[in-house]
Short mmCIF file of C-alpha atoms in Angstrom, two decimals:
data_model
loop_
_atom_site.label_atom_id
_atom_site.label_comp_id
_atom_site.label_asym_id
_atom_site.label_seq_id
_atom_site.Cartn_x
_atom_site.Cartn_y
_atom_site.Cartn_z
CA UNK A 1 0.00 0.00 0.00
CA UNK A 2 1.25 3.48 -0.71
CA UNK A 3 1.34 6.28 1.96
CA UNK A 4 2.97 9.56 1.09
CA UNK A 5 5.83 10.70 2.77
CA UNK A 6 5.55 12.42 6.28
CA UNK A 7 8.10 14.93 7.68
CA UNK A 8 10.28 13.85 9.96
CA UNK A 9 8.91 16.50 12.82
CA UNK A 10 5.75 14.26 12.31
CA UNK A 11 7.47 10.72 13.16
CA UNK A 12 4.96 9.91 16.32
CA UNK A 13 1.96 10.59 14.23
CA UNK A 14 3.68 8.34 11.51
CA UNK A 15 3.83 5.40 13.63
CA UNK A 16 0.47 5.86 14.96
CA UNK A 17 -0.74 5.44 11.61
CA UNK A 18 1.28 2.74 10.35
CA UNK A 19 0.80 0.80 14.26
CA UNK A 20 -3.14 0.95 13.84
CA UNK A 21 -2.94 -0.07 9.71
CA UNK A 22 -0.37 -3.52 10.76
CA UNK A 23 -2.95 -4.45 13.44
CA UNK A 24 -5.95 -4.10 10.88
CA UNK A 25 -8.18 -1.71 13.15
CA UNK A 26 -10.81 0.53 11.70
CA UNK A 27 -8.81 3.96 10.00
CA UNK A 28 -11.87 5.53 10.68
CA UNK A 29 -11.97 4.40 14.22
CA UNK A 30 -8.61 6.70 15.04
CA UNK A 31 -9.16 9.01 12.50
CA UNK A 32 -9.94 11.62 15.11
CA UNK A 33 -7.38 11.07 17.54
CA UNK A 34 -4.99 11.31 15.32
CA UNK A 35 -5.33 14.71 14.15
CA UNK A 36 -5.84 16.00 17.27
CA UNK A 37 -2.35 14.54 18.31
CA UNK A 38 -1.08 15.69 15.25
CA UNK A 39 -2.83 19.68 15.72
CA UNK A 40 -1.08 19.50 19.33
CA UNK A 41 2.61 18.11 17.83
CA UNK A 42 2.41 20.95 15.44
CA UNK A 43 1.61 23.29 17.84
CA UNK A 44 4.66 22.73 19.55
CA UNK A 45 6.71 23.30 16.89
CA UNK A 46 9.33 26.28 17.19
CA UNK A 47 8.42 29.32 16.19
CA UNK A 48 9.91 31.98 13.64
CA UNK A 49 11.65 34.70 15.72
CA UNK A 50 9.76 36.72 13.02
CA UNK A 51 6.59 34.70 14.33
CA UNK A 52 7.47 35.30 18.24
CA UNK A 53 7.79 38.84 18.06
CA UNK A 54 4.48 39.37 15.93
CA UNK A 55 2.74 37.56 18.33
CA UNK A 56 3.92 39.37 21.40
CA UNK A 57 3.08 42.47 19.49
CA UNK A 58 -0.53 41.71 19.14
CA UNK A 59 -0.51 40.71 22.58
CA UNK A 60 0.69 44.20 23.83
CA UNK A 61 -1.26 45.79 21.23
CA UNK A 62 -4.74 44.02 22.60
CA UNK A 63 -3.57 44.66 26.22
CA UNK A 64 -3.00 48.45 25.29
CA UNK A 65 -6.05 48.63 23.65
CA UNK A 66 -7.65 47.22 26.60
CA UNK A 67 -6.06 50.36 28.61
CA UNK A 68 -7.47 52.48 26.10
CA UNK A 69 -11.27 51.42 26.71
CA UNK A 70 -10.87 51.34 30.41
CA UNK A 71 -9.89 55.26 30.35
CA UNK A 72 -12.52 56.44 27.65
CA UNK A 73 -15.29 54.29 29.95
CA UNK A 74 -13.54 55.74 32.81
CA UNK A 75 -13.49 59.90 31.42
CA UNK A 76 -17.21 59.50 30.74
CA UNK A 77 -18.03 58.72 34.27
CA UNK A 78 -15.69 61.61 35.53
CA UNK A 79 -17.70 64.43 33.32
CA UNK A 80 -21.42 62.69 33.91
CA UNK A 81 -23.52 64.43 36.17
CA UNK A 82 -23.18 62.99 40.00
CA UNK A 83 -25.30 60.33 40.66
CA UNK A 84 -25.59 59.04 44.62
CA UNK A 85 -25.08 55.63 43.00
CA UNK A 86 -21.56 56.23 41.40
CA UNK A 87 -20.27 58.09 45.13
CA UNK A 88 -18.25 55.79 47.48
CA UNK A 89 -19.48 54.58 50.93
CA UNK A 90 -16.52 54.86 52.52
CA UNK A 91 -16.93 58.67 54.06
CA UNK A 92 -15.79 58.43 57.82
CA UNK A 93 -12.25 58.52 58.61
CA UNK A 94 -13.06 55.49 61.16
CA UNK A 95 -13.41 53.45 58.74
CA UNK A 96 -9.87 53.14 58.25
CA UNK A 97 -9.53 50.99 61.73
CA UNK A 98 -12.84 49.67 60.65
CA UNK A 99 -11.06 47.49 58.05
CA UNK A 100 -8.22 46.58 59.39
CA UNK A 101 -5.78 49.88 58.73
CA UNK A 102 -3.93 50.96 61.45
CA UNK A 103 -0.74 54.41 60.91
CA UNK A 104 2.30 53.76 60.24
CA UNK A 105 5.21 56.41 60.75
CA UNK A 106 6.59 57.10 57.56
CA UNK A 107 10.07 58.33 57.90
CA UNK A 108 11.32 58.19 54.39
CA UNK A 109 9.02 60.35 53.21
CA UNK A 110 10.18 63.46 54.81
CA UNK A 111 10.93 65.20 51.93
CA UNK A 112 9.41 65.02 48.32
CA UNK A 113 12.91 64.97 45.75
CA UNK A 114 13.15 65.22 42.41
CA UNK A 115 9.72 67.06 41.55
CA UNK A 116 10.76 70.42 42.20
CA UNK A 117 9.73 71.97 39.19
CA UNK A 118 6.54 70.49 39.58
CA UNK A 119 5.91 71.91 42.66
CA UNK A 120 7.42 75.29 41.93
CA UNK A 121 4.87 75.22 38.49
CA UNK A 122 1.94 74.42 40.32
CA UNK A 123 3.32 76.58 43.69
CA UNK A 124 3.28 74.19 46.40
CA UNK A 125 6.02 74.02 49.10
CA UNK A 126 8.72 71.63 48.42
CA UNK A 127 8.89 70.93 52.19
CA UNK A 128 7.69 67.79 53.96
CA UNK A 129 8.15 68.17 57.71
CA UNK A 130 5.69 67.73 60.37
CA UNK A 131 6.80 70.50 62.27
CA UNK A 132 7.44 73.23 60.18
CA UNK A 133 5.78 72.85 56.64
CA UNK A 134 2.02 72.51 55.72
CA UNK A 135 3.30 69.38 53.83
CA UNK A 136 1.83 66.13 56.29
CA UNK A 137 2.74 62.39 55.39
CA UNK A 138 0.15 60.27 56.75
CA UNK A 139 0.50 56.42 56.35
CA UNK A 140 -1.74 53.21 57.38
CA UNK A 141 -0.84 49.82 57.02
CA UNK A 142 -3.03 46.58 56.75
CA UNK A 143 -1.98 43.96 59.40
CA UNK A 144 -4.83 43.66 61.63
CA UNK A 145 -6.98 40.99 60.54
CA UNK A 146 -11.14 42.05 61.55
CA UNK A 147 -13.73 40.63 61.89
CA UNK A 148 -16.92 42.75 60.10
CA UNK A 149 -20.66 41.50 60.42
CA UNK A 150 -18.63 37.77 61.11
CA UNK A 151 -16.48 37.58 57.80
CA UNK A 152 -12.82 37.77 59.03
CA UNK A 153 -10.51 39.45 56.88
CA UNK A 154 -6.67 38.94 57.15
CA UNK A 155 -3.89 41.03 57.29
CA UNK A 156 -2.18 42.21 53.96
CA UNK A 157 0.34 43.75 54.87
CA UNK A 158 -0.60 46.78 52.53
CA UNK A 159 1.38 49.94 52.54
CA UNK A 160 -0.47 53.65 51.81
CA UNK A 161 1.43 56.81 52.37
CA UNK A 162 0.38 60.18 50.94
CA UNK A 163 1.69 63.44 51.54
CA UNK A 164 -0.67 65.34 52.16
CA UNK A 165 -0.58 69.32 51.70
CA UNK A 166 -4.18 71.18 53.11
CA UNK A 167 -3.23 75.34 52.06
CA UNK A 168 -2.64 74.50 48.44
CA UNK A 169 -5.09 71.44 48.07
CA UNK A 170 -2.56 68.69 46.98
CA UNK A 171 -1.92 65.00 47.18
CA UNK A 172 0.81 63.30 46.69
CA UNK A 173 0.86 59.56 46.43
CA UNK A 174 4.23 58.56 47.40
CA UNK A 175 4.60 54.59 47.68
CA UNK A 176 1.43 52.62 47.71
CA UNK A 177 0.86 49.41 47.58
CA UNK A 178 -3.32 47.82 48.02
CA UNK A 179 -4.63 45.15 49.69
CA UNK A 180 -5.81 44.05 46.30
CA UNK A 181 -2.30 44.32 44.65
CA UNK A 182 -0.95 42.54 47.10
CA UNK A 183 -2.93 40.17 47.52
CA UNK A 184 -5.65 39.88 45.31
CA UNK A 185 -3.69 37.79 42.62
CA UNK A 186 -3.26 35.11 45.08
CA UNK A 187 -6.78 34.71 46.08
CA UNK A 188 -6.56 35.93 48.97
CA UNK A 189 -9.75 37.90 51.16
CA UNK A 190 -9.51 41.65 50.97
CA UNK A 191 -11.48 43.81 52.73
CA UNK A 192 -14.57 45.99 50.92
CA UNK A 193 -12.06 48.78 51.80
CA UNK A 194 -8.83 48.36 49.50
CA UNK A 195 -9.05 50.87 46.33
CA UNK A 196 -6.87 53.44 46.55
CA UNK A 197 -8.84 56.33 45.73
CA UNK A 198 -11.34 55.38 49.02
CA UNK A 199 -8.54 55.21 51.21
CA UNK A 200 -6.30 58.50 50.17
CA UNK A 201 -9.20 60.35 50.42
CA UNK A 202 -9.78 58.87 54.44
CA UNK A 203 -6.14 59.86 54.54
CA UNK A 204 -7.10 63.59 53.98
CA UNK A 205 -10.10 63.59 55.36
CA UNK A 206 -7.87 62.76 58.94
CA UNK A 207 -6.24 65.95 58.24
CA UNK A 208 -8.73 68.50 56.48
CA UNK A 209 -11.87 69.70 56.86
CA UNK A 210 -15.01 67.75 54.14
CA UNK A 211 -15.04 71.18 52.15
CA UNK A 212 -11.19 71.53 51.89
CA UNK A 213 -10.16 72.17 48.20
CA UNK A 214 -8.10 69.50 46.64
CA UNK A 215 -6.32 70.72 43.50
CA UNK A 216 -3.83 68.62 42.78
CA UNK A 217 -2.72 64.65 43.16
CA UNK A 218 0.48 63.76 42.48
CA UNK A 219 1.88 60.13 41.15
CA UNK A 220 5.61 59.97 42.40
CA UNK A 221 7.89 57.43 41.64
CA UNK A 222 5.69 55.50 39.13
CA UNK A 223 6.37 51.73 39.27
CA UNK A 224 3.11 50.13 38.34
CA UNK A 225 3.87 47.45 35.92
CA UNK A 226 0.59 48.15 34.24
CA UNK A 227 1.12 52.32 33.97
CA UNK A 228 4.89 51.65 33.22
CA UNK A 229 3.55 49.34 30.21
CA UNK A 230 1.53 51.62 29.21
CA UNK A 231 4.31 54.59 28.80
CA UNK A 232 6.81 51.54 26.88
CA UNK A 233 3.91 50.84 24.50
CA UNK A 234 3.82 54.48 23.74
CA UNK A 235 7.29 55.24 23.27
CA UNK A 236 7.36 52.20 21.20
CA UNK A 237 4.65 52.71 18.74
CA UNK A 238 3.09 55.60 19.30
CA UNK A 239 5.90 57.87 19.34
CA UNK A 240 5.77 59.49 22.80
CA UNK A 241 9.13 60.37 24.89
CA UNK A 242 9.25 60.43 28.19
CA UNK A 243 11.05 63.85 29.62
CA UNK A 244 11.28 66.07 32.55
CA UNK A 245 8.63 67.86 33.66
CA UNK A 246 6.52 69.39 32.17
CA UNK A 247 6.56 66.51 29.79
CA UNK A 248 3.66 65.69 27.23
CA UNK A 249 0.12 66.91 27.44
CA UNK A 250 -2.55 64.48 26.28
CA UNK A 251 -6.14 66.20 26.01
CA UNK A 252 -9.35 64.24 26.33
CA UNK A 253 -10.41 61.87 23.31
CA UNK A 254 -6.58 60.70 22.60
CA UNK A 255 -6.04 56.92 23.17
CA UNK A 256 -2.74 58.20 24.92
CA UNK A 257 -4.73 60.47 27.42
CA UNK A 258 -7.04 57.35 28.00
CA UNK A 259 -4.62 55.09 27.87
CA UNK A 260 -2.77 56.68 30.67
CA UNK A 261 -5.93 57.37 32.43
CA UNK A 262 -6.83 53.41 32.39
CA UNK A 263 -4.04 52.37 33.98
CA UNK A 264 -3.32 51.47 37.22
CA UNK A 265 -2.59 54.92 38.21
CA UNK A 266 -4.72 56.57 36.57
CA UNK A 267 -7.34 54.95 37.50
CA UNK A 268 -6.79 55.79 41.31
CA UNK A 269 -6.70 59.26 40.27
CA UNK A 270 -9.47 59.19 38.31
CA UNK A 271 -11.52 57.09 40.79
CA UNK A 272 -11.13 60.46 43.24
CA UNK A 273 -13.39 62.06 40.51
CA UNK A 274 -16.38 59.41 40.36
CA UNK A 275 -16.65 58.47 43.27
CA UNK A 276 -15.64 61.98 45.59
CA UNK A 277 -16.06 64.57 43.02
CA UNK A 278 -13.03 66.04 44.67
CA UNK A 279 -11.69 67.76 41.13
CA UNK A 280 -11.97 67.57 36.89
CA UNK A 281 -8.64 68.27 35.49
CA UNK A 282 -8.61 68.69 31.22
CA UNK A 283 -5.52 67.37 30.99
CA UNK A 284 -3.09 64.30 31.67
CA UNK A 285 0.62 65.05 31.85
CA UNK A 286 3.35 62.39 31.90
CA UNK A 287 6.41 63.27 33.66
CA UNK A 288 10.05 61.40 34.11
CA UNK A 289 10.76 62.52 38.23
CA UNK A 290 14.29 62.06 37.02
#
C-alpha cells in the first residue's frame, strides 16, 4: 500500500498510523485522535523569531487597547452628572480601623525629591516636615486581621502613604501598595475597603476639613507594571518620549490620554473624581521625576 511521505517533525503521528494499519483496526476508528495529536505536535513546533515577536506584538497591542477602553469608559463617568449611586461609601475617617488599617510612621518620606519643578509650576512648598511645613505624610498599614458582620478578613500587609498638603489642596501619592495588589492575585480575602482612591481620600479627610479644596494629586515614583507598560507601548509605537517635567500633554479623546488614564494609576486618580467629586482636570501630563 502506498502512503505519502511524512516529515520527519511528524514521526509519532507516523507510527500511529502505520501501528493501527499492521494491526488491521478501523482507520476511521482513530481518525480523530490522530489529528488532534497531530494539531497538538504541530503546535509545539518552534516558532519563527519573526513569528514570536508578531505575536507578542498583538498581545501588547490588545492589552494596550484594553487600557485604552478602560480610560474612555472611565473619562465619561468623571464628566457625567453625579449620581448618589456612582459616590463611594466609605466617608468616615473610622473606617480606616474599621477594616483593618492601622498608621504607620513614615520616615522616608520626609521630603518630596526630584519634583521640584513640579511643585514650583503648580506653587506648592517643596517641604515635607511635620513641624514646620504645611506638607503632612500620613501612612496606614493593613496587618490587623477584623472581623466585620462575622467575615474575618486577614492582614495584607498593605502599605499607603500620601503626603498630604491642606493650604494649596494637593496629594501626593508617594509609595502605595493595596490590599488588592498585594494580595488579590493570590486569592486571597480583601477587605470591601482596598481601592486606593477610598482610602487616600480617608487619609485627607484625617487631616482637612469635608469642604477643603483639593487641586492637585500627584503620582511619584511610578512603578506600576501596568502604567509603566503603558508609557513603553507608547514610546514604542506611538511615538511618545518620556522627559522632565513638564513633559507631554494628552487632552481628552486621545487613546494616549485614556490610555494613561486606564491604567493602574490613573485609575486611582481618576476614581477620586467618580466616586468623591473632589476635582476635573482637562488634561493628563506624563512626567520622568528624574
Amino acid at each position: 500500500m502506498l502512503r505519502t511521505p511524512v516529515p520527519e517533525t511528524m514521526s509519532g503521528i507516523r507510527a500511529h498510523m502505520l501501528a493501527s494499519s499492521n494491526a488491521g483496526q478501523d482507520a476511521n476508528s482513530d481518525v480523530s485522535a490522530i489529528f488532534d495529536e497531530l494539531t497538538v505536535e504541530l503546535r509545539s513546533q518552534p516558532k519563527s523569531s519573526s513569528e514570536i515577536r508578531q505575536s507578542a506584538y498583538l498581545q501588547h497591542k490588545a492589552d494596550f487597547q484594553e487600557l485604552v477602553t478602560k480610560g474612555a469608559r472611565l473619562f465619561k463617568l468623571m464628566i457625567a452628572e453625579s449620581t448618589s449611586s456612582a459616590q463611594s461609601s466609605f466617608t468616615d475617617v473610622e473606617d480606616l480601623q474599621k477594616w483593618g488599617y492601622d498608621t504607620y510612621n513614615y520616615n522616608d518620606a520626609s521630603e518630596l525629591r526630584g519634583i521640584d519643578s513640579v511643585l514650583d509650576t503648580i506653587e506648592v512648598s517643596k517641604k515635607s516636615t511635620r513641624l514646620l511645613s504645611p506638607n503632612i505624610p500620613v501612612s496606614h498599614t493593613h496587618k490587623t486581621p477584623v472581623v466585620v458582620e462575622g467575615m474575618l478578613f486577614p492582614a495584607t500587609n498593605a502599605l499607603l502613604c500620601q503626603v498630604i498638603n491642606i493650604s494649596d489642596g494637593i496629594i501626593v501619592a508617594y509609595d502605595n501598595f493595596t490590599a488588592q495588589g498585594v494580595n488579590g492575585r493570590k486569592g486571597s480575602r480583601v477587605p470591601p475597603l482596598n481601592h486606593w482612591s477610598d482610602i487616600a481620600y480617608l487619609q485627607w479627610l484625617s487631616k482637612a476639613e469635608p469642604d477643603s479644596n483639593l487641586r492637585f494629586v500627584l503620582r511619584y515614583n511610578v512603578i506600576n507594571d501596568g502604567t509603566c507598560f503603558a508609557l513603553d507601548f507608547m514610546e514604542s509605537h506611538c511615538g511618545f518620549a518620556l522627559t522632565q517635567w513638564p513633559g507631554t500633554t494628552y487632552y481628552p479623546g486621545s487613546n494616549e490620554f485614556n490610555a494613561l488614564l486606564g491604567s493602574p494609576n490613573g485609575q486611582g486618580c481618576g476614581g477620586d473624581v467618580t466616586s468623591r467629586r473632589l476635582f476635573i482636570s482637562d488634561t493628563q501630563q506624563c512626567q520622568n521625576k528624574g
